[in-house]
JSON list of C-alpha atoms in Angstrom, two decimals:
[
{"chain": "A", "resi": 1, "resn": "MET", "atom": "CA", "xyz": [-7.76, -2.67, -4.32]},
{"chain": "A", "resi": 2, "resn": "TRP", "atom": "CA", "xyz": [-4.14, -3.63, -3.55]},
{"chain": "A", "resi": 3, "resn": "PHE", "atom": "CA", "xyz": [-1.29, -1.53, -5.05]},
{"chain": "A", "resi": 4, "resn": "LEU", "atom": "CA", "xyz": [1.89, -3.30, -5.99]},
{"chain": "A", "resi": 5, "resn": "PRO", "atom": "CA", "xyz": [4.76, -1.37, -7.63]},
{"chain": "A", "resi": 6, "resn": "SER", "atom": "CA", "xyz": [7.78, -3.28, -8.98]},
{"chain": "A", "resi": 7, "resn": "ARG", "atom": "CA", "xyz": [11.00, -2.53, -10.83]},
{"chain": "A", "resi": 8, "resn": "GLY", "atom": "CA", "xyz": [13.75, -4.77, -11.95]},
{"chain": "A", "resi": 9, "resn": "ARG", "atom": "CA", "xyz": [12.33, -7.98, -10.24]},
{"chain": "A", "resi": 10, "resn": "PRO", "atom": "CA", "xyz": [10.08, -9.93, -12.44]},
{"chain": "A", "resi": 11, "resn": "HIS", "atom": "CA", "xyz": [11.15, -13.00, -10.71]},
{"chain": "A", "resi": 12, "resn": "ASN", "atom": "CA", "xyz": [9.91, -11.66, -7.45]},
{"chain": "A", "resi": 13, "resn": "LEU", "atom": "CA", "xyz": [6.58, -10.83, -8.99]},
{"chain": "A", "resi": 14, "resn": "LYS", "atom": "CA", "xyz": [6.25, -14.34, -10.44]},
{"chain": "A", "resi": 15, "resn": "ARG", "atom": "CA", "xyz": [6.79, -15.73, -6.95]},
{"chain": "A", "resi": 16, "resn": "PHE", "atom": "CA", "xyz": [4.10, -13.29, -5.54]},
{"chain": "A", "resi": 17, "resn": "ILE", "atom": "CA", "xyz": [1.60, -14.34, -8.13]},
{"chain": "A", "resi": 18, "resn": "GLN", "atom": "CA", "xyz": [2.08, -17.98, -7.18]},
{"chain": "A", "resi": 19, "resn": "ALA", "atom": "CA", "xyz": [1.70, -17.19, -3.48]},
{"chain": "A", "resi": 20, "resn": "TYR", "atom": "CA", "xyz": [-1.40, -15.09, -4.25]},
{"chain": "A", "resi": 21, "resn": "LYS", "atom": "CA", "xyz": [-2.98, -18.19, -5.92]},
{"chain": "A", "resi": 22, "resn": "ASP", "atom": "CA", "xyz": [-1.76, -20.64, -3.29]},
{"chain": "A", "resi": 23, "resn": "THR", "atom": "CA", "xyz": [-3.33, -18.56, -0.47]},
{"chain": "A", "resi": 24, "resn": "ARG", "atom": "CA", "xyz": [-6.65, -18.32, -2.37]},
{"chain": "A", "resi": 25, "resn": "ALA", "atom": "CA", "xyz": [-6.54, -14.51, -2.49]},
{"chain": "A", "resi": 26, "resn": "THR", "atom": "CA", "xyz": [-9.18, -12.99, -4.65]},
{"chain": "A", "resi": 27, "resn": "ALA", "atom": "CA", "xyz": [-8.92, -9.17, -4.20]},
{"chain": "A", "resi": 28, "resn": "PRO", "atom": "CA", "xyz": [-7.73, -7.28, -7.26]},
{"chain": "A", "resi": 29, "resn": "VAL", "atom": "CA", "xyz": [-4.07, -6.00, -7.59]},
{"chain": "A", "resi": 30, "resn": "TYR", "atom": "CA", "xyz": [-2.97, -2.95, -9.41]},
{"chain": "A", "resi": 31, "resn": "LEU", "atom": "CA", "xyz": [0.52, -3.40, -10.76]},
{"chain": "A", "resi": 32, "resn": "TRP", "atom": "CA", "xyz": [2.76, -0.40, -11.48]},
{"chain": "A", "resi": 33, "resn": "PHE", "atom": "CA", "xyz": [5.81, -0.79, -13.70]},
{"chain": "A", "resi": 34, "resn": "ASP", "atom": "CA", "xyz": [8.31, 1.77, -14.94]},
{"chain": "A", "resi": 35, "resn": "ILE", "atom": "CA", "xyz": [8.30, 2.57, -18.66]},
{"chain": "A", "resi": 36, "resn": "ASP", "atom": "CA", "xyz": [12.19, 2.72, -18.52]},
{"chain": "A", "resi": 37, "resn": "ASP", "atom": "CA", "xyz": [12.64, -0.66, -16.63]},
{"chain": "A", "resi": 38, "resn": "PRO", "atom": "CA", "xyz": [15.23, -2.72, -18.53]},
{"chain": "A", "resi": 39, "resn": "LYS", "atom": "CA", "xyz": [13.14, -5.82, -17.57]},
{"chain": "A", "resi": 40, "resn": "LEU", "atom": "CA", "xyz": [9.68, -4.37, -18.67]},
{"chain": "A", "resi": 41, "resn": "ALA", "atom": "CA", "xyz": [9.29, -7.01, -21.40]},
{"chain": "A", "resi": 42, "resn": "GLU", "atom": "CA", "xyz": [9.78, -9.81, -18.79]},
{"chain": "A", "resi": 43, "resn": "TYR", "atom": "CA", "xyz": [7.09, -8.29, -16.60]},
{"chain": "A", "resi": 44, "resn": "GLN", "atom": "CA", "xyz": [4.69, -8.05, -19.64]},
{"chain": "A", "resi": 45, "resn": "ASP", "atom": "CA", "xyz": [5.34, -11.83, -20.30]},
{"chain": "A", "resi": 46, "resn": "LEU", "atom": "CA", "xyz": [3.96, -12.82, -16.85]},
{"chain": "A", "resi": 47, "resn": "ASP", "atom": "CA", "xyz": [0.68, -14.53, -16.55]},
{"chain": "A", "resi": 48, "resn": "VAL", "atom": "CA", "xyz": [-1.21, -12.26, -14.14]},
{"chain": "A", "resi": 49, "resn": "PRO", "atom": "CA", "xyz": [-4.66, -13.17, -12.75]},
{"chain": "A", "resi": 50, "resn": "ASN", "atom": "CA", "xyz": [-7.61, -11.85, -14.77]},
{"chain": "A", "resi": 51, "resn": "ASN", "atom": "CA", "xyz": [-8.77, -9.43, -12.05]},
{"chain": "A", "resi": 52, "resn": "TRP", "atom": "CA", "xyz": [-5.48, -7.63, -11.84]},
{"chain": "A", "resi": 53, "resn": "CYS", "atom": "CA", "xyz": [-4.68, -4.42, -13.75]},
{"chain": "A", "resi": 54, "resn": "VAL", "atom": "CA", "xyz": [-1.31, -3.38, -15.16]},
{"chain": "A", "resi": 55, "resn": "HIS", "atom": "CA", "xyz": [-0.17, 0.21, -15.42]},
{"chain": "A", "resi": 56, "resn": "VAL", "atom": "CA", "xyz": [3.11, 1.45, -16.94]},
{"chain": "A", "resi": 57, "resn": "ASN", "atom": "CA", "xyz": [4.42, 4.90, -16.10]},
{"chain": "A", "resi": 58, "resn": "GLY", "atom": "CA", "xyz": [7.54, 6.99, -15.70]},
{"chain": "A", "resi": 59, "resn": "SER", "atom": "CA", "xyz": [7.26, 8.02, -11.95]},
{"chain": "A", "resi": 60, "resn": "ARG", "atom": "CA", "xyz": [9.52, 6.44, -9.50]},
{"chain": "A", "resi": 61, "resn": "ASN", "atom": "CA", "xyz": [8.52, 8.45, -6.48]},
{"chain": "A", "resi": 62, "resn": "LEU", "atom": "CA", "xyz": [6.58, 5.92, -4.40]},
{"chain": "A", "resi": 63, "resn": "ALA", "atom": "CA", "xyz": [4.60, 8.36, -2.33]},
{"chain": "A", "resi": 64, "resn": "GLU", "atom": "CA", "xyz": [3.53, 10.22, -5.53]},
{"chain": "A", "resi": 65, "resn": "MET", "atom": "CA", "xyz": [2.51, 6.85, -7.14]},
{"chain": "A", "resi": 66, "resn": "MET", "atom": "CA", "xyz": [0.43, 5.93, -4.19]},
{"chain": "A", "resi": 67, "resn": "ASN", "atom": "CA", "xyz": [-1.47, 9.31, -4.27]},
{"chain": "A", "resi": 68, "resn": "ARG", "atom": "CA", "xyz": [-2.01, 9.06, -7.95]},
{"chain": "A", "resi": 69, "resn": "PHE", "atom": "CA", "xyz": [-3.50, 5.59, -7.41]},
{"chain": "A", "resi": 70, "resn": "VAL", "atom": "CA", "xyz": [-5.91, 7.10, -4.91]},
{"chain": "A", "resi": 71, "resn": "LYS", "atom": "CA", "xyz": [-6.92, 9.62, -7.46]},
{"chain": "A", "resi": 72, "resn": "THR", "atom": "CA", "xyz": [-7.53, 6.93, -10.08]},
{"chain": "A", "resi": 73, "resn": "PHE", "atom": "CA", "xyz": [-9.73, 4.97, -7.58]},
{"chain": "A", "resi": 74, "resn": "PRO", "atom": "CA", "xyz": [-11.25, 7.84, -5.51]},
{"chain": "A", "resi": 75, "resn": "ASP", "atom": "CA", "xyz": [-14.09, 5.60, -4.12]},
{"chain": "A", "resi": 76, "resn": "ALA", "atom": "CA", "xyz": [-12.29, 2.43, -3.24]},
{"chain": "A", "resi": 77, "resn": "LYS", "atom": "CA", "xyz": [-13.48, 0.66, -0.11]},
{"chain": "A", "resi": 78, "resn": "TYR", "atom": "CA", "xyz": [-9.77, 0.20, 0.96]},
{"chain": "A", "resi": 79, "resn": "TYR", "atom": "CA", "xyz": [-6.28, 0.87, -0.23]},
{"chain": "A", "resi": 80, "resn": "GLY", "atom": "CA", "xyz": [-3.72, -1.79, 0.36]},
{"chain": "A", "resi": 81, "resn": "PHE", "atom": "CA", "xyz": [-0.06, -1.64, -0.23]},
{"chain": "A", "resi": 82, "resn": "LEU", "atom": "CA", "xyz": [2.15, -4.60, -1.31]},
{"chain": "A", "resi": 83, "resn": "ALA", "atom": "CA", "xyz": [5.69, -4.92, -2.40]},
{"chain": "A", "resi": 84, "resn": "ASP", "atom": "CA", "xyz": [7.36, -7.33, -4.76]},
{"chain": "A", "resi": 85, "resn": "ASP", "atom": "CA", "xyz": [9.59, -8.67, -1.89]},
{"chain": "A", "resi": 86, "resn": "CYS", "atom": "CA", "xyz": [6.71, -9.91, 0.09]},
{"chain": "A", "resi": 87, "resn": "VAL", "atom": "CA", "xyz": [5.25, -13.51, 0.02]},
{"chain": "A", "resi": 88, "resn": "PRO", "atom": "CA", "xyz": [1.83, -14.14, 1.44]},
{"chain": "A", "resi": 89, "resn": "ARG", "atom": "CA", "xyz": [1.67, -17.23, 3.54]},
{"chain": "A", "resi": 90, "resn": "THR", "atom": "CA", "xyz": [-1.79, -17.02, 5.23]},
{"chain": "A", "resi": 91, "resn": "VAL", "atom": "CA", "xyz": [-4.83, -18.36, 3.30]},
{"chain": "A", "resi": 92, "resn": "GLU", "atom": "CA", "xyz": [-7.24, -15.47, 2.41]},
{"chain": "A", "resi": 93, "resn": "TRP", "atom": "CA", "xyz": [-4.90, -12.86, 3.82]},
{"chain": "A", "resi": 94, "resn": "ASP", "atom": "CA", "xyz": [-6.42, -10.08, 1.69]},
{"chain": "A", "resi": 95, "resn": "ARG", "atom": "CA", "xyz": [-9.90, -10.65, 3.10]},
{"chain": "A", "resi": 96, "resn": "LEU", "atom": "CA", "xyz": [-8.61, -10.76, 6.67]},
{"chain": "A", "resi": 97, "resn": "LEU", "atom": "CA", "xyz": [-6.73, -7.43, 6.31]},
{"chain": "A", "resi": 98, "resn": "ILE", "atom": "CA", "xyz": [-9.48, -5.74, 4.44]},
{"chain": "A", "resi": 99, "resn": "ASN", "atom": "CA", "xyz": [-12.11, -6.75, 7.13]},
{"chain": "A", "resi": 100, "resn": "ALA", "atom": "CA", "xyz": [-9.74, -5.67, 9.94]},
{"chain": "A", "resi": 101, "resn": "ALA", "atom": "CA", "xyz": [-9.21, -2.27, 8.39]},
{"chain": "A", "resi": 102, "resn": "GLY", "atom": "CA", "xyz": [-12.93, -1.50, 7.87]},
{"chain": "A", "resi": 103, "resn": "ASP", "atom": "CA", "xyz": [-13.75, 2.04, 6.57]},
{"chain": "A", "resi": 104, "resn": "TRP", "atom": "CA", "xyz": [-11.68, 4.00, 9.08]},
{"chain": "A", "resi": 105, "resn": "GLY", "atom": "CA", "xyz": [-8.73, 1.85, 10.29]},
{"chain": "A", "resi": 106, "resn": "ILE", "atom": "CA", "xyz": [-5.35, 0.67, 9.23]},
{"chain": "A", "resi": 107, "resn": "SER", "atom": "CA", "xyz": [-4.53, -3.03, 9.49]},
{"chain": "A", "resi": 108, "resn": "TYR", "atom": "CA", "xyz": [-1.18, -4.59, 8.88]},
{"chain": "A", "resi": 109, "resn": "PRO", "atom": "CA", "xyz": [0.20, -8.25, 8.83]},
{"chain": "A", "resi": 110, "resn": "ASN", "atom": "CA", "xyz": [3.15, -9.98, 10.50]},
{"chain": "A", "resi": 111, "resn": "ASP", "atom": "CA", "xyz": [6.00, -9.62, 7.94]},
{"chain": "A", "resi": 112, "resn": "LEU", "atom": "CA", "xyz": [8.33, -11.83, 9.98]},
{"chain": "A", "resi": 113, "resn": "PHE", "atom": "CA", "xyz": [10.77, -8.92, 10.10]},
{"chain": "A", "resi": 114, "resn": "GLN", "atom": "CA", "xyz": [9.48, -5.92, 11.82]},
{"chain": "A", "resi": 115, "resn": "GLY", "atom": "CA", "xyz": [6.44, -7.50, 13.29]},
{"chain": "A", "resi": 116, "resn": "ASP", "atom": "CA", "xyz": [4.24, -5.14, 15.12]},
{"chain": "A", "resi": 117, "resn": "LYS", "atom": "CA", "xyz": [6.84, -2.49, 15.18]},
{"chain": "A", "resi": 118, "resn": "LEU", "atom": "CA", "xyz": [6.05, -1.11, 11.73]},
{"chain": "A", "resi": 119, "resn": "SER", "atom": "CA", "xyz": [2.99, -1.25, 9.54]},
{"chain": "A", "resi": 120, "resn": "THR", "atom": "CA", "xyz": [4.59, -2.86, 6.62]},
{"chain": "A", "resi": 121, "resn": "PHE", "atom": "CA", "xyz": [2.08, -3.75, 3.86]},
{"chain": "A", "resi": 122, "resn": "PRO", "atom": "CA", "xyz": [-0.70, -1.71, 5.44]},
{"chain": "A", "resi": 123, "resn": "CYS", "atom": "CA", "xyz": [-4.37, -1.89, 4.34]},
{"chain": "A", "resi": 124, "resn": "CYS", "atom": "CA", "xyz": [-6.11, 1.44, 4.79]},
{"chain": "A", "resi": 125, "resn": "GLY", "atom": "CA", "xyz": [-9.86, 2.05, 5.03]},
{"chain": "A", "resi": 126, "resn": "GLY", "atom": "CA", "xyz": [-11.00, 4.13, 2.05]},
{"chain": "A", "resi": 127, "resn": "LYS", "atom": "CA", "xyz": [-12.92, 6.65, 4.11]},
{"chain": "A", "resi": 128, "resn": "LEU", "atom": "CA", "xyz": [-9.92, 7.25, 6.35]},
{"chain": "A", "resi": 129, "resn": "ILE", "atom": "CA", "xyz": [-7.66, 7.89, 3.32]},
{"chain": "A", "resi": 130, "resn": "ARG", "atom": "CA", "xyz": [-10.21, 10.24, 1.66]},
{"chain": "A", "resi": 131, "resn": "ALA", "atom": "CA", "xyz": [-10.53, 12.22, 4.92]},
{"chain": "A", "resi": 132, "resn": "LEU", "atom": "CA", "xyz": [-6.77, 12.31, 5.40]},
{"chain": "A", "resi": 133, "resn": "GLY", "atom": "CA", "xyz": [-6.26, 13.61, 1.87]},
{"chain": "A", "resi": 134, "resn": "TRP", "atom": "CA", "xyz": [-3.20, 11.46, 1.05]},
{"chain": "A", "resi": 135, "resn": "TRP", "atom": "CA", "xyz": [-1.96, 7.86, 1.17]},
{"chain": "A", "resi": 136, "resn": "GLY", "atom": "CA", "xyz": [1.72, 8.55, 0.86]},
{"chain": "A", "resi": 137, "resn": "LEU", "atom": "CA", "xyz": [2.79, 11.53, 3.03]},
{"chain": "A", "resi": 138, "resn": "PRO", "atom": "CA", "xyz": [3.52, 14.38, 0.49]},
{"chain": "A", "resi": 139, "resn": "GLY", "atom": "CA", "xyz": [7.19, 15.20, 0.33]},
{"chain": "A", "resi": 140, "resn": "LEU", "atom": "CA", "xyz": [8.49, 11.63, 0.84]},
{"chain": "A", "resi": 141, "resn": "ASP", "atom": "CA", "xyz": [10.03, 9.61, -1.81]},
{"chain": "A", "resi": 142, "resn": "ARG", "atom": "CA", "xyz": [9.93, 5.89, -0.72]},
{"chain": "A", "resi": 143, "resn": "LEU", "atom": "CA", "xyz": [10.89, 5.76, 2.92]},
{"chain": "A", "resi": 144, "resn": "TYR", "atom": "CA", "xyz": [8.93, 6.51, 6.16]},
{"chain": "A", "resi": 145, "resn": "ILE", "atom": "CA", "xyz": [5.59, 6.07, 4.26]},
{"chain": "A", "resi": 146, "resn": "ASP", "atom": "CA", "xyz": [4.54, 3.22, 6.50]},
{"chain": "A", "resi": 147, "resn": "ASP", "atom": "CA", "xyz": [5.78, 5.03, 9.51]},
{"chain": "A", "resi": 148, "resn": "ALA", "atom": "CA", "xyz": [3.45, 7.99, 8.75]},
{"chain": "A", "resi": 149, "resn": "LEU", "atom": "CA", "xyz": [0.42, 5.74, 8.14]},
{"chain": "A", "resi": 150, "resn": "MET", "atom": "CA", "xyz": [1.24, 3.95, 11.35]},
{"chain": "A", "resi": 151, "resn": "ALA", "atom": "CA", "xyz": [1.24, 7.30, 13.26]},
{"chain": "A", "resi": 152, "resn": "VAL", "atom": "CA", "xyz": [-2.27, 8.14, 11.68]},
{"chain": "A", "resi": 153, "resn": "GLY", "atom": "CA", "xyz": [-3.65, 4.78, 12.74]},
{"chain": "A", "resi": 154, "resn": "LEU", "atom": "CA", "xyz": [-2.40, 5.26, 16.41]},
{"chain": "A", "resi": 155, "resn": "ALA", "atom": "CA", "xyz": [-3.71, 8.78, 16.50]},
{"chain": "A", "resi": 156, "resn": "VAL", "atom": "CA", "xyz": [-7.17, 7.86, 15.57]},
{"chain": "A", "resi": 157, "resn": "GLY", "atom": "CA", "xyz": [-7.01, 4.75, 17.63]},
{"chain": "A", "resi": 158, "resn": "LYS", "atom": "CA", "xyz": [-7.74, 2.42, 14.78]},
{"chain": "A", "resi": 159, "resn": "LEU", "atom": "CA", "xyz": [-4.47, 0.59, 14.20]},
{"chain": "A", "resi": 160, "resn": "VAL", "atom": "CA", "xyz": [-4.94, -3.15, 13.95]},
{"chain": "A", "resi": 161, "resn": "TYR", "atom": "CA", "xyz": [-1.99, -5.60, 13.90]},
{"chain": "A", "resi": 162, "resn": "LEU", "atom": "CA", "xyz": [-2.75, -9.16, 12.72]},
{"chain": "A", "resi": 163, "resn": "GLU", "atom": "CA", "xyz": [-0.05, -11.20, 14.17]},
{"chain": "A", "resi": 164, "resn": "ASP", "atom": "CA", "xyz": [-1.48, -14.46, 12.66]},
{"chain": "A", "resi": 165, "resn": "VAL", "atom": "CA", "xyz": [-1.68, -13.08, 9.14]},
{"chain": "A", "resi": 166, "resn": "VAL", "atom": "CA", "xyz": [1.75, -13.59, 7.50]},
{"chain": "A", "resi": 167, "resn": "LEU", "atom": "CA", "xyz": [3.12, -11.68, 4.51]},
{"chain": "A", "resi": 168, "resn": "GLU", "atom": "CA", "xyz": [6.70, -12.59, 4.73]},
{"chain": "A", "resi": 169, "resn": "HIS", "atom": "CA", "xyz": [9.06, -9.78, 3.96]},
{"chain": "A", "resi": 170, "resn": "MET", "atom": "CA", "xyz": [11.90, -11.22, 1.78]},
{"chain": "A", "resi": 171, "resn": "HIS", "atom": "CA", "xyz": [14.30, -8.29, 2.38]},
{"chain": "A", "resi": 172, "resn": "PHE", "atom": "CA", "xyz": [17.92, -7.78, 2.23]},
{"chain": "A", "resi": 173, "resn": "GLY", "atom": "CA", "xyz": [17.78, -6.45, 5.75]},
{"chain": "A", "resi": 174, "resn": "ASN", "atom": "CA", "xyz": [16.77, -9.78, 7.13]},
{"chain": "A", "resi": 175, "resn": "ARG", "atom": "CA", "xyz": [19.10, -11.72, 4.79]},
{"chain": "A", "resi": 176, "resn": "LYS", "atom": "CA", "xyz": [16.17, -13.15, 2.69]},
{"chain": "A", "resi": 177, "resn": "ALA", "atom": "CA", "xyz": [17.13, -11.37, -0.49]},
{"chain": "A", "resi": 178, "resn": "PRO", "atom": "CA", "xyz": [20.34, -10.04, -2.00]},
{"chain": "A", "resi": 179, "resn": "MET", "atom": "CA", "xyz": [21.03, -6.30, -2.34]},
{"chain": "A", "resi": 180, "resn": "ASP", "atom": "CA", "xyz": [20.08, -4.93, -5.65]},
{"chain": "A", "resi": 181, "resn": "ALA", "atom": "CA", "xyz": [19.61, -1.65, -7.59]},
{"chain": "A", "resi": 182, "resn": "THR", "atom": "CA", "xyz": [16.02, -1.13, -6.36]},
{"chain": "A", "resi": 183, "resn": "TYR", "atom": "CA", "xyz": [17.06, -1.40, -2.80]},
{"chain": "A", "resi": 184, "resn": "ARG", "atom": "CA", "xyz": [20.10, 0.80, -3.38]},
{"chain": "A", "resi": 185, "resn": "LYS", "atom": "CA", "xyz": [17.79, 3.68, -4.52]},
{"chain": "A", "resi": 186, "resn": "THR", "atom": "CA", "xyz": [17.29, 5.49, -1.39]},
{"chain": "A", "resi": 187, "resn": "SER", "atom": "CA", "xyz": [16.68, 8.88, -0.02]},
{"chain": "A", "resi": 188, "resn": "HIS", "atom": "CA", "xyz": [16.96, 8.16, 3.57]},
{"chain": "A", "resi": 189, "resn": "ALA", "atom": "CA", "xyz": [18.14, 11.62, 4.85]},
{"chain": "A", "resi": 190, "resn": "GLU", "atom": "CA", "xyz": [15.67, 13.55, 2.87]},
{"chain": "A", "resi": 191, "resn": "ASP", "atom": "CA", "xyz": [12.75, 11.25, 3.70]},
{"chain": "A", "resi": 192, "resn": "GLU", "atom": "CA", "xyz": [13.57, 11.21, 7.46]},
{"chain": "A", "resi": 193, "resn": "ALA", "atom": "CA", "xyz": [13.69, 15.04, 7.42]},
{"chain": "A", "resi": 194, "resn": "VAL", "atom": "CA", "xyz": [10.29, 15.25, 5.89]},
{"chain": "A", "resi": 195, "resn": "PHE", "atom": "CA", "xyz": [8.81, 12.72, 8.23]},
{"chain": "A", "resi": 196, "resn": "ARG", "atom": "CA", "xyz": [10.20, 14.40, 11.30]},
{"chain": "A", "resi": 197, "resn": "ALA", "atom": "CA", "xyz": [8.97, 17.81, 10.28]},
{"chain": "A", "resi": 198, "resn": "TRP", "atom": "CA", "xyz": [5.46, 16.47, 9.82]},
{"chain": "A", "resi": 199, "resn": "ASP", "atom": "CA", "xyz": [2.93, 16.61, 12.67]},
{"chain": "A", "resi": 200, "resn": "VAL", "atom": "CA", "xyz": [0.08, 14.13, 12.58]},
{"chain": "A", "resi": 201, "resn": "GLY", "atom": "CA", "xyz": [-1.91, 16.59, 14.68]},
{"chain": "A", "resi": 202, "resn": "ARG", "atom": "CA", "xyz": [-2.27, 18.74, 11.65]},
{"chain": "A", "resi": 203, "resn": "ASP", "atom": "CA", "xyz": [-4.19, 16.03, 9.82]},
{"chain": "A", "resi": 204, "resn": "LEU", "atom": "CA", "xyz": [-6.31, 14.79, 12.69]},
{"chain": "A", "resi": 205, "resn": "PRO", "atom": "CA", "xyz": [-9.09, 17.57, 12.58]},
{"chain": "A", "resi": 206, "resn": "ARG", "atom": "CA", "xyz": [-10.02, 16.64, 9.00]},
{"chain": "A", "resi": 207, "resn": "ILE", "atom": "CA", "xyz": [-10.21, 12.94, 9.90]},
{"chain": "A", "resi": 208, "resn": "ARG", "atom": "CA", "xyz": [-12.27, 13.51, 13.09]},
{"chain": "A", "resi": 209, "resn": "ALA", "atom": "CA", "xyz": [-14.65, 15.87, 11.15]},
{"chain": "A", "resi": 210, "resn": "ALA", "atom": "CA", "xyz": [-15.28, 13.25, 8.55]},
{"chain": "A", "resi": 211, "resn": "MET", "atom": "CA", "xyz": [-15.83, 10.52, 11.12]},
{"chain": "A", "resi": 212, "resn": "LYS", "atom": "CA", "xyz": [-18.28, 12.77, 12.93]},
{"chain": "A", "resi": 213, "resn": "LEU", "atom": "CA", "xyz": [-20.16, 13.32, 9.63]},
{"chain": "A", "resi": 214, "resn": "ALA", "atom": "CA", "xyz": [-20.14, 9.54, 9.01]},
{"chain": "A", "resi": 215, "resn": "ALA", "atom": "CA", "xyz": [-21.56, 8.86, 12.37]},
{"chain": "A", "resi": 216, "resn": "ALA", "atom": "CA", "xyz": [-24.34, 11.38, 11.78]},
{"chain": "A", "resi": 217, "resn": "GLY", "atom": "CA", "xyz": [-25.17, 9.62, 8.54]},
{"chain": "A", "resi": 218, "resn": "LYS", "atom": "CA", "xyz": [-23.98, 12.35, 6.32]},
{"chain": "A", "resi": 219, "resn": "PRO", "atom": "CA", "xyz": [-22.08, 11.43, 3.11]},
{"chain": "A", "resi": 220, "resn": "GLN", "atom": "CA", "xyz": [-18.42, 12.13, 2.97]},
{"chain": "A", "resi": 221, "resn": "ARG", "atom": "CA", "xyz": [-17.27, 14.79, 0.59]},
{"chain": "A", "resi": 222, "resn": "LYS", "atom": "CA", "xyz": [-15.67, 13.22, -2.52]},
{"chain": "A", "resi": 223, "resn": "ARG", "atom": "CA", "xyz": [-12.47, 14.30, -4.08]},
{"chain": "A", "resi": 224, "resn": "ALA", "atom": "CA", "xyz": [-12.12, 14.58, -7.83]},
{"chain": "A", "resi": 225, "resn": "GLY", "atom": "CA", "xyz": [-10.48, 11.67, -9.41]},
{"chain": "A", "resi": 226, "resn": "ARG", "atom": "CA", "xyz": [-10.20, 9.29, -12.45]},
{"chain": "A", "resi": 227, "resn": "LYS", "atom": "CA", "xyz": [-11.10, 5.68, -12.29]},
{"chain": "A", "resi": 228, "resn": "ALA", "atom": "CA", "xyz": [-9.33, 3.23, -14.47]},
{"chain": "A", "resi": 229, "resn": "LYS", "atom": "CA", "xyz": [-11.77, 1.73, -17.06]},
{"chain": "A", "resi": 230, "resn": "GLY", "atom": "CA", "xyz": [-12.96, -1.79, -16.46]},
{"chain": "A", "resi": 231, "resn": "VAL", "atom": "CA", "xyz": [-11.47, -2.20, -13.02]},
{"chain": "A", "resi": 232, "resn": "LYS", "atom": "CA", "xyz": [-13.39, -2.69, -9.82]},
{"chain": "A", "resi": 233, "resn": "ALA", "atom": "CA", "xyz": [-11.70, -1.40, -6.73]}
]
């Protein structure tokens, strides 16, 4: 399932929904809204596809949200991250990214901003994330999450960049969006310190052990979780 948090930008989400339809995407999307968002009513008025799920909560820590999402869907085949400032341009982008990630890899599209330099909007194999034990590096708020996932993908040799799959990043940094309150909420120094202190080598033994078990045909040990009712991941 794809995870898409949004705050203060119902107009962006409306644009994404249209692009989702235009590109014939079919994979379910899990929307996460803040309960204190002044524009929550506008979000709730949006016409979202029938296979999407809407969740309203109080947390604004992105890494924490991502990890809670994994606990909600502990058996998902994949975990894909989206943002409300991305616009899919490639037909069936969802299927292409999901297939490229497989069970143990991380695939990412061309965002027309960072390109292959950063795994923006990554799609991560479910077995990889379960072995890793997290999706958003614990301790981070909202920055360096994609850097950490990219490091994991590189370390296990399963990072796949799909240059021809475009999810355009309409970001203020490339002058495709205005600066707003959501962009201003940053914890750059704190997140950078957490990322620099982290060593991907500490997580590799768990991943390699799980991959070895999978190769031997043994089941991966499941982590406790709670699946949202009526939603297929």
